PDB file of N, CA and C in Angstrom:
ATOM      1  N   UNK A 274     -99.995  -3.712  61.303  1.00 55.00           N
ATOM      2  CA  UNK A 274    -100.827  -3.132  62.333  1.00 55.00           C
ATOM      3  C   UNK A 274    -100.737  -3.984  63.586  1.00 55.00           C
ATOM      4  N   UNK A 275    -100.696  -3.425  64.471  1.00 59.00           N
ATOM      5  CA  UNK A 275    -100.645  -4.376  65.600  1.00 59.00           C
ATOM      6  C   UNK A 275    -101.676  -4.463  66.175  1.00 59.00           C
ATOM      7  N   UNK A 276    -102.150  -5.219  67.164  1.00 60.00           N
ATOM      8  CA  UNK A 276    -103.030  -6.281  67.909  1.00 60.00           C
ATOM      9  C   UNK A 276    -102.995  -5.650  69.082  1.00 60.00           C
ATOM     10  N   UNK A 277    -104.197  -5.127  69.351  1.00 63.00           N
ATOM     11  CA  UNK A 277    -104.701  -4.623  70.638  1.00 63.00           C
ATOM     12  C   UNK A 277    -105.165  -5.518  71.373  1.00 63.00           C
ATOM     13  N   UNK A 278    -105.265  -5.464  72.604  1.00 69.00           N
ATOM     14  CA  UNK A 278    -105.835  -6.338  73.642  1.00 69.00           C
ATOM     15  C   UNK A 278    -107.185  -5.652  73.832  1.00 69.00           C
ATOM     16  N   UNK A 279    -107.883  -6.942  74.134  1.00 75.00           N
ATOM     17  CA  UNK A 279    -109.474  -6.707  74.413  1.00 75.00           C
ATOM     18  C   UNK A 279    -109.293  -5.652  76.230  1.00 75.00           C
ATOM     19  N   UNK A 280    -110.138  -4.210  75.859  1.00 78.00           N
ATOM     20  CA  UNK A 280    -110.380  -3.889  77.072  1.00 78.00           C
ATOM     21  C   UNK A 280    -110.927  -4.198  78.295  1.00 78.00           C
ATOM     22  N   UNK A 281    -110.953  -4.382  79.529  1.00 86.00           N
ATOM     23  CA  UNK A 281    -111.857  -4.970  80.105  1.00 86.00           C
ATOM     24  C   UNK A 281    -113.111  -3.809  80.472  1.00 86.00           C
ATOM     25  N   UNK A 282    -114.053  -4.194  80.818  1.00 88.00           N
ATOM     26  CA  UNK A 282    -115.416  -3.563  80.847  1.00 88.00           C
ATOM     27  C   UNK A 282    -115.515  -2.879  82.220  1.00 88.00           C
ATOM     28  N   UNK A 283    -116.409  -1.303  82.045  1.00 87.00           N
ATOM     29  CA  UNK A 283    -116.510  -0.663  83.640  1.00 87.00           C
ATOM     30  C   UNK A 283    -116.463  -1.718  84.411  1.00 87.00           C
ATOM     31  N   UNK A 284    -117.588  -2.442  84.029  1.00 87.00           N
ATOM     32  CA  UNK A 284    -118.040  -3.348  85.520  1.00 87.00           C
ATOM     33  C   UNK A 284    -117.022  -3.975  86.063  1.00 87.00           C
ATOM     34  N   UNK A 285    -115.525  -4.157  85.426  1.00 89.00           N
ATOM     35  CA  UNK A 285    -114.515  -5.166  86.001  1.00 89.00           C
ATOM     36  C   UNK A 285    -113.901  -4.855  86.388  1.00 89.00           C
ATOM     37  N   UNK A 286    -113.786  -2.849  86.233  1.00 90.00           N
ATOM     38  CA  UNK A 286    -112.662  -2.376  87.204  1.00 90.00           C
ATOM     39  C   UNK A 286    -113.105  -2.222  88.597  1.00 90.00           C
ATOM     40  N   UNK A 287    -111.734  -2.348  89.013  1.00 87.00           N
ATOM     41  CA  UNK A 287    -112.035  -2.428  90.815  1.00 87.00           C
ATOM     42  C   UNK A 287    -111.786  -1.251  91.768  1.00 87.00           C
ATOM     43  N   UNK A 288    -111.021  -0.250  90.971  1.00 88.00           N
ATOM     44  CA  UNK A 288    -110.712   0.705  91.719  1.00 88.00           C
ATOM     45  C   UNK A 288    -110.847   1.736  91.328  1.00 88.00           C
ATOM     46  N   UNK A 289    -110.510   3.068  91.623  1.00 89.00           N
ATOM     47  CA  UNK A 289    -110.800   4.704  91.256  1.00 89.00           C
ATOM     48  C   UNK A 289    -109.457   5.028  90.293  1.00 89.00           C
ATOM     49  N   UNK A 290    -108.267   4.116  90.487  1.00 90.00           N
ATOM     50  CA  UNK A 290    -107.574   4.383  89.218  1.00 90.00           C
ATOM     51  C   UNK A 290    -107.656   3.794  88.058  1.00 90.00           C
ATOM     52  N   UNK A 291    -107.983   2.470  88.597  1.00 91.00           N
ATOM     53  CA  UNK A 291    -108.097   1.808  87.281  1.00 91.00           C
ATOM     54  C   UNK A 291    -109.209   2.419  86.394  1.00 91.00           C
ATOM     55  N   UNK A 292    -110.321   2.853  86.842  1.00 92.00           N
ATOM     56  CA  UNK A 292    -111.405   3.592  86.666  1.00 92.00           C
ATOM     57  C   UNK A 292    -111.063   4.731  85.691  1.00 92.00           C
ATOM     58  N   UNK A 293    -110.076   5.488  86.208  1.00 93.00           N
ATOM     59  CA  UNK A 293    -109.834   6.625  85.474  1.00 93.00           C
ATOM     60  C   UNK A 293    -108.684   6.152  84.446  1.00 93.00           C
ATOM     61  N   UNK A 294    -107.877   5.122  84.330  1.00 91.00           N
ATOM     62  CA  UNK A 294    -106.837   4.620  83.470  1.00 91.00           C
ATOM     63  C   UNK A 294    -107.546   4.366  82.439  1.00 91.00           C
ATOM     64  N   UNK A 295    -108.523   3.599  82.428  1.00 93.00           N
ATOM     65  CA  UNK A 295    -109.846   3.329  81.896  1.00 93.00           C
ATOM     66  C   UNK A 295    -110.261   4.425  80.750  1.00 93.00           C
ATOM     67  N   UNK A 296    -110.617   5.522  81.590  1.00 94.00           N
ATOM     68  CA  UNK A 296    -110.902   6.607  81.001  1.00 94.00           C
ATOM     69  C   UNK A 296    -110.169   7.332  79.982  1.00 94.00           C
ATOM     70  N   UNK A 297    -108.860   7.338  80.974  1.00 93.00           N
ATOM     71  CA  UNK A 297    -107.672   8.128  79.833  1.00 93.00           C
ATOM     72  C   UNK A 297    -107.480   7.136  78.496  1.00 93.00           C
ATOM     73  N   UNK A 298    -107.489   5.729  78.536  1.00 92.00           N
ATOM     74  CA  UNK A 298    -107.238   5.302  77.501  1.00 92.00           C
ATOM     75  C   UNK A 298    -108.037   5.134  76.049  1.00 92.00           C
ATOM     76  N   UNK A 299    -109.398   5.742  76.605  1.00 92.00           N
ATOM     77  CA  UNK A 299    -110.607   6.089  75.205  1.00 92.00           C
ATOM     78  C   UNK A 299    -110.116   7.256  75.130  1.00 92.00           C
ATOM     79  N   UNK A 300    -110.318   7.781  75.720  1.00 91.00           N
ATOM     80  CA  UNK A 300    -109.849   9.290  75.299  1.00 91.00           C
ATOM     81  C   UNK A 300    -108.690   9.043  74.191  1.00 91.00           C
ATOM     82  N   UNK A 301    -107.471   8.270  74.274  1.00 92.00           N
ATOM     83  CA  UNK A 301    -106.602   8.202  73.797  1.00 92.00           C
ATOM     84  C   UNK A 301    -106.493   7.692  72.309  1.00 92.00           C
ATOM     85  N   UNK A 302    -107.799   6.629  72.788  1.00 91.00           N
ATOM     86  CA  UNK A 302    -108.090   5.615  71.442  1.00 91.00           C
ATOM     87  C   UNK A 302    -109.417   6.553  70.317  1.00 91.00           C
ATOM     88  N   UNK A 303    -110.139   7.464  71.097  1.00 90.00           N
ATOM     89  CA  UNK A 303    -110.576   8.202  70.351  1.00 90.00           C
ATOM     90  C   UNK A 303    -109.799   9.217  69.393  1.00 90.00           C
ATOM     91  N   UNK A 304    -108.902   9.771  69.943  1.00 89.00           N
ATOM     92  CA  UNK A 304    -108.098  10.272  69.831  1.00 89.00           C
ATOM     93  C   UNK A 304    -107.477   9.785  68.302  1.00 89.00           C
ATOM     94  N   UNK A 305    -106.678   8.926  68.322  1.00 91.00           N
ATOM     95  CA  UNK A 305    -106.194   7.980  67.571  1.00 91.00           C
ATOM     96  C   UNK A 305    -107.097   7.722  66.421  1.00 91.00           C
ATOM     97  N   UNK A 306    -108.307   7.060  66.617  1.00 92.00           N
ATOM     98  CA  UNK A 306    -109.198   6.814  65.474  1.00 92.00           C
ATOM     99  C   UNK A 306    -109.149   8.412  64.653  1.00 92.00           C
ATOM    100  N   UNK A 307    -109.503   9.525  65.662  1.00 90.00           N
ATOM    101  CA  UNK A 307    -109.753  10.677  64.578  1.00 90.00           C
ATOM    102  C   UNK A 307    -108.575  11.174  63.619  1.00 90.00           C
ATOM    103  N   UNK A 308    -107.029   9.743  63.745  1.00 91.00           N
ATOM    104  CA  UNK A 308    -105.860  10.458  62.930  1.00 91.00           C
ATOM    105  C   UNK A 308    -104.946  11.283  63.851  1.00 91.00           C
ATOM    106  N   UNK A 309    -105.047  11.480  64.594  1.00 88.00           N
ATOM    107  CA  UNK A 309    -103.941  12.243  65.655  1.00 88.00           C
ATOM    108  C   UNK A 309    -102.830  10.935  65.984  1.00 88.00           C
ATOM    109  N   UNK A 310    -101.727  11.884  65.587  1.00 88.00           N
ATOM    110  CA  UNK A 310    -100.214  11.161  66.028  1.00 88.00           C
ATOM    111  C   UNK A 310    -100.079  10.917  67.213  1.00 88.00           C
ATOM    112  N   UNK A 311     -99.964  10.206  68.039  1.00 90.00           N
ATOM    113  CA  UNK A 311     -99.576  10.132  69.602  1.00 90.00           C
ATOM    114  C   UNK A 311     -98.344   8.659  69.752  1.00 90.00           C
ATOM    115  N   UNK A 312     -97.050   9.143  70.229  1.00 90.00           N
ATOM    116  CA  UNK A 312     -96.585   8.069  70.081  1.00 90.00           C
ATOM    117  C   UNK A 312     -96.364   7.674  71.375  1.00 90.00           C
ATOM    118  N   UNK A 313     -96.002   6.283  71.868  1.00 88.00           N
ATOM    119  CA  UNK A 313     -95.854   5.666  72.910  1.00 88.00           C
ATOM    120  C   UNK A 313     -95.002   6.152  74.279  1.00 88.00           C
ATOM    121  N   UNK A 314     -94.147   7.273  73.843  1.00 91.00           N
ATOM    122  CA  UNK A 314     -93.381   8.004  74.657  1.00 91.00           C
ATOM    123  C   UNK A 314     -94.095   9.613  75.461  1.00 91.00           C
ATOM    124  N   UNK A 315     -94.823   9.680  74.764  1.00 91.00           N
ATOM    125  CA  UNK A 315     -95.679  11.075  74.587  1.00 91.00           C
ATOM    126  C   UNK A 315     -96.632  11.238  76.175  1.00 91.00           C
ATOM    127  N   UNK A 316     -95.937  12.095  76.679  1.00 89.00           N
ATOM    128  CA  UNK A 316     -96.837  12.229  78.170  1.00 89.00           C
ATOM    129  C   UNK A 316     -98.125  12.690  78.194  1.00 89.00           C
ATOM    130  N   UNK A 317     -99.300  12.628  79.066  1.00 88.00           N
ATOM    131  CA  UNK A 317    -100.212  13.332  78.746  1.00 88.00           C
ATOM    132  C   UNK A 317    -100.227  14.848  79.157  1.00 88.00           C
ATOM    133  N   UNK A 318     -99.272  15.622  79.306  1.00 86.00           N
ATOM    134  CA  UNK A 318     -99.485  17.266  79.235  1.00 86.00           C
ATOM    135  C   UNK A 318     -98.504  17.615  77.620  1.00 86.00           C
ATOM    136  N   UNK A 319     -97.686  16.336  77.385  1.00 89.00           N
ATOM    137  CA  UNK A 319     -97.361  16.457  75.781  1.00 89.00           C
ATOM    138  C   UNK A 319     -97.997  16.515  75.058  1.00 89.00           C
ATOM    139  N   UNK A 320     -99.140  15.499  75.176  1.00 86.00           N
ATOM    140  CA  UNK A 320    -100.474  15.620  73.915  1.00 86.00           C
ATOM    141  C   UNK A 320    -101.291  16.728  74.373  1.00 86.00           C
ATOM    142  N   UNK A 321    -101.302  17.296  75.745  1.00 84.00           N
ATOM    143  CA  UNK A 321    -102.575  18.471  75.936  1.00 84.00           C
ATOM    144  C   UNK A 321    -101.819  19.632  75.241  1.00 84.00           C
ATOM    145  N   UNK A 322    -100.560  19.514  75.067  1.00 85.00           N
ATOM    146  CA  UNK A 322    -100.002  20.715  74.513  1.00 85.00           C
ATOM    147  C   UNK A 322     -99.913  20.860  73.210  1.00 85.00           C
ATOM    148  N   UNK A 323     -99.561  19.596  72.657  1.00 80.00           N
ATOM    149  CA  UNK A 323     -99.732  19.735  71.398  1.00 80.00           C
ATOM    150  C   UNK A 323    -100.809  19.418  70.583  1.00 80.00           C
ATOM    151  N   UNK A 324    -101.792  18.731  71.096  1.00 73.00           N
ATOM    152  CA  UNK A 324    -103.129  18.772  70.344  1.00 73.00           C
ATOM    153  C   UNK A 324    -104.458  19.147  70.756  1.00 73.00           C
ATOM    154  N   UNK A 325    -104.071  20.219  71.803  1.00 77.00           N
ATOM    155  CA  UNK A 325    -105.436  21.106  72.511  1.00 77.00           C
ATOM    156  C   UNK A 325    -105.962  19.733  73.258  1.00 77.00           C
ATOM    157  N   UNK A 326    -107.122  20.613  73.594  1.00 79.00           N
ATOM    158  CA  UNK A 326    -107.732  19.849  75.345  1.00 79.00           C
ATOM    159  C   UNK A 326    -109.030  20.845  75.447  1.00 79.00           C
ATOM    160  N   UNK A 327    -110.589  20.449  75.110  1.00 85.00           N
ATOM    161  CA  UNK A 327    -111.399  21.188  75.926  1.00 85.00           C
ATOM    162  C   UNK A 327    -111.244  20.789  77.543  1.00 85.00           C
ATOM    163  N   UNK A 328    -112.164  21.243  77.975  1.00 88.00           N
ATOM    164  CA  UNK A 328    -112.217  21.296  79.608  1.00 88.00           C
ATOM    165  C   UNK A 328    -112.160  19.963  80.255  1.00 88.00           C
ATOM    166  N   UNK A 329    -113.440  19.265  79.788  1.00 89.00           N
ATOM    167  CA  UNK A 329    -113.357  17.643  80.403  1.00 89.00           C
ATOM    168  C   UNK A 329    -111.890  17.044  80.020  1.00 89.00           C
ATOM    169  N   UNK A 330    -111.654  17.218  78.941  1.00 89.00           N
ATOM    170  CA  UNK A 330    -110.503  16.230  78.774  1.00 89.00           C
ATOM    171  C   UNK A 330    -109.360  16.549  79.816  1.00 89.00           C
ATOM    172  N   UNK A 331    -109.115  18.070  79.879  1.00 88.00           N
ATOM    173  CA  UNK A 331    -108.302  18.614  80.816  1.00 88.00           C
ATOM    174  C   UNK A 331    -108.499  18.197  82.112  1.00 88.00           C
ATOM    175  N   UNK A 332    -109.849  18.246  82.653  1.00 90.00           N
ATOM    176  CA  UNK A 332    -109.828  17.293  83.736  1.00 90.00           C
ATOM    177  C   UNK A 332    -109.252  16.202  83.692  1.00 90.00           C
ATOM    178  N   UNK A 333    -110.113  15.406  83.121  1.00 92.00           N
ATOM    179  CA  UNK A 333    -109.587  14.306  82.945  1.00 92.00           C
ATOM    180  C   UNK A 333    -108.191  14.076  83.172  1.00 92.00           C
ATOM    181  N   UNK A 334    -107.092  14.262  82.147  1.00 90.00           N
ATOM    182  CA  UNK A 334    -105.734  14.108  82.385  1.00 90.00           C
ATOM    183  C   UNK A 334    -105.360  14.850  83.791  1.00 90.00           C
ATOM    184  N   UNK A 335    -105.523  15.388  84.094  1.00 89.00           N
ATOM    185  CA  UNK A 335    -104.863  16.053  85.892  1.00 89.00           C
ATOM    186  C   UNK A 335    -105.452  14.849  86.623  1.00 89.00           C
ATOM    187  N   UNK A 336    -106.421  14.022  86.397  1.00 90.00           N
ATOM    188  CA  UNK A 336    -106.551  13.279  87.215  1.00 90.00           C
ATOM    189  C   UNK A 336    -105.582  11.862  86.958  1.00 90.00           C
ATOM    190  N   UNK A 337    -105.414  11.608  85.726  1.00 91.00           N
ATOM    191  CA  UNK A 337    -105.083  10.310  85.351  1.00 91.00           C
ATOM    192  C   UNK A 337    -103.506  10.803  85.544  1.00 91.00           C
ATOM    193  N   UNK A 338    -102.696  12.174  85.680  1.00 89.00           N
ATOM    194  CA  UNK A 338    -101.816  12.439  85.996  1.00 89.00           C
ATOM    195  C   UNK A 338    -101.321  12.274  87.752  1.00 89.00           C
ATOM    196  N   UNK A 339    -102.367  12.933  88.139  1.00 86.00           N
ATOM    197  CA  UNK A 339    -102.678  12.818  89.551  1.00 86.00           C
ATOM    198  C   UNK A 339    -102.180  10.644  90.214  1.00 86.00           C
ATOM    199  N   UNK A 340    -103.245  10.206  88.977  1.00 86.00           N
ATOM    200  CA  UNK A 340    -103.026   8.676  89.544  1.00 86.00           C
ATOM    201  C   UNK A 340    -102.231   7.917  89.207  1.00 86.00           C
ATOM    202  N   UNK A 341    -101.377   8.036  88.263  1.00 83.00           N
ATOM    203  CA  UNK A 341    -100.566   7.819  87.583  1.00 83.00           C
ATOM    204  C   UNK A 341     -99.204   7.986  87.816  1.00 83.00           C
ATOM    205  N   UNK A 342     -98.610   9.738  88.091  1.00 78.00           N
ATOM    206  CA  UNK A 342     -97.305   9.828  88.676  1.00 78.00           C
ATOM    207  C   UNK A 342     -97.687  10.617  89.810  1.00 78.00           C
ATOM    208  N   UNK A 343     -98.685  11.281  90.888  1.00 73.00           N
ATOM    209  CA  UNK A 343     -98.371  11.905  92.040  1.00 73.00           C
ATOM    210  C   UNK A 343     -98.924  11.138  93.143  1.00 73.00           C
ATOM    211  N   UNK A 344    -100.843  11.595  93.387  1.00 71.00           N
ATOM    212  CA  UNK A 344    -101.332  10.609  94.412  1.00 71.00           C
ATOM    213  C   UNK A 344    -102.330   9.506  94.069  1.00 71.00           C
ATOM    214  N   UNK A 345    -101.454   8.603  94.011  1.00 63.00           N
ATOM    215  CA  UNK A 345    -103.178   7.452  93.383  1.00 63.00           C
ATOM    216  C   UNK A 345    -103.903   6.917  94.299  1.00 63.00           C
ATOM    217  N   UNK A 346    -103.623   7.259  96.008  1.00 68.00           N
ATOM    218  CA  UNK A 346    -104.667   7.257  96.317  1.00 68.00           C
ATOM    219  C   UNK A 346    -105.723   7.999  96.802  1.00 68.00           C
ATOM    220  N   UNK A 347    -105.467   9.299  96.420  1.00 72.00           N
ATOM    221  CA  UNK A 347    -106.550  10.751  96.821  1.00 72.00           C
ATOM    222  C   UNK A 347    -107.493  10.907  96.443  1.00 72.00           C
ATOM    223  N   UNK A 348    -107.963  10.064  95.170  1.00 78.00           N
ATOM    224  CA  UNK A 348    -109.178  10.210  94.466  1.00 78.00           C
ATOM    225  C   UNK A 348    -110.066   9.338  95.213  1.00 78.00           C
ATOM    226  N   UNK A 349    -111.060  10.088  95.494  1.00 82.00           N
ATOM    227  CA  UNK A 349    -112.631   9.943  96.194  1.00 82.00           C
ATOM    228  C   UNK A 349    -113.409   8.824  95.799  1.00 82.00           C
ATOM    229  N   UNK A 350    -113.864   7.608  95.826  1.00 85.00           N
ATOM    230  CA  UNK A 350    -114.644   6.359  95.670  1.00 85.00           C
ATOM    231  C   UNK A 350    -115.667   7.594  94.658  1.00 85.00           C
ATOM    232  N   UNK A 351    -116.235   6.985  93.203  1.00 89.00           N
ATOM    233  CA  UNK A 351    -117.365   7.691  92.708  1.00 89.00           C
ATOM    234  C   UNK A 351    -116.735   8.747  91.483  1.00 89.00           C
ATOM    235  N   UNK A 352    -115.262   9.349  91.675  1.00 89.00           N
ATOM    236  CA  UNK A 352    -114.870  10.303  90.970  1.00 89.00           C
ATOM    237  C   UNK A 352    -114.983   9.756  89.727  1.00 89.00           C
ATOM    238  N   UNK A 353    -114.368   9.255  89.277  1.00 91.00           N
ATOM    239  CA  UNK A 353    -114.322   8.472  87.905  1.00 91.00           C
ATOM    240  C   UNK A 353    -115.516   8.046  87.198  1.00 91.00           C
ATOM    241  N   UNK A 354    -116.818   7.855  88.083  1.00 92.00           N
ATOM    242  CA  UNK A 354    -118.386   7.161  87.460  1.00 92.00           C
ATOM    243  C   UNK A 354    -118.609   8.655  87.148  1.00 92.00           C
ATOM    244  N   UNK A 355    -118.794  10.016  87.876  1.00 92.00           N
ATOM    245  CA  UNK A 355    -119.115  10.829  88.134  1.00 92.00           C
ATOM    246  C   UNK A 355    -118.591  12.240  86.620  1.00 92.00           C
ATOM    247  N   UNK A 356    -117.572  11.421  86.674  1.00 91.00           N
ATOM    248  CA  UNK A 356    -116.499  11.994  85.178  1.00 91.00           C
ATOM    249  C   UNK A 356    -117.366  11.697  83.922  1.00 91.00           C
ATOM    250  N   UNK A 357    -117.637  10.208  84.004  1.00 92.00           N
ATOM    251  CA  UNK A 357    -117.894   9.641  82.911  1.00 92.00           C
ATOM    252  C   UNK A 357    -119.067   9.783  82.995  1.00 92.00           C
ATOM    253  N   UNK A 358    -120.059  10.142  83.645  1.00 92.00           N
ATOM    254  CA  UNK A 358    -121.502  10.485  83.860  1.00 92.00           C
ATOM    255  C   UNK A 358    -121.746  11.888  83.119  1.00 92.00           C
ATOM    256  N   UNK A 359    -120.811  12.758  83.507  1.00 91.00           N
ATOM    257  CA  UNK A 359    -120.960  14.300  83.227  1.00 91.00           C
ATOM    258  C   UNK A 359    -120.649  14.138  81.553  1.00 91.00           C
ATOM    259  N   UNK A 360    -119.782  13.382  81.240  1.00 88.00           N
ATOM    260  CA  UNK A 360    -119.026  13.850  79.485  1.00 88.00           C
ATOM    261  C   UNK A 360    -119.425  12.534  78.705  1.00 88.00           C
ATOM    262  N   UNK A 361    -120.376  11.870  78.756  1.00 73.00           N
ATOM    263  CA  UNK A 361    -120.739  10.729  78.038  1.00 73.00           C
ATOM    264  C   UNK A 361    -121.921  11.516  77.132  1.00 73.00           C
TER     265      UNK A 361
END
């Protein structure tokens, strides 16, 4: 089994991507705990396709897609608290 690194905590991220990188990666690790295959190559519209997506999550990934490979800096100061406010 391999050795995860300790996450760092909301309070330490500094920005609206890291914020949402943040985000995508519980999602991911939830994910994972419930037994879902996801391997290290696997994009996130690969896993929305192959293992469904309610709505938040779907948000979610368009954004972490958005910050990730299109605009990382378009997202609005607040988006990411505002995410995690609504689906907590």
């Amino acid at each position: 089994r391999q050795r995860r690194e300790k996450r760092a905590s909301w309070r330490q991220l500094e920005s609206e991507q890291a914020r949402i990188r943040w985000l995508y990666a519980g999602m991911i690790e939830s994910r994972l705990r419930r037994g879902q295959h996801i391997r290290p190559c696997d994009t996130p519209d690969r896993i929305a396709a192959r293992e469904g997506t309610g709505e938040a999550e779907h948000e979610l990934i368009g954004m972490y897609t958005d910050c990730r490979y299109n605009r990382p800096h378009d997202l609005p100061d607040g988006t990411a608290e505002r995410w995690r406010d609504r689906n907590a």
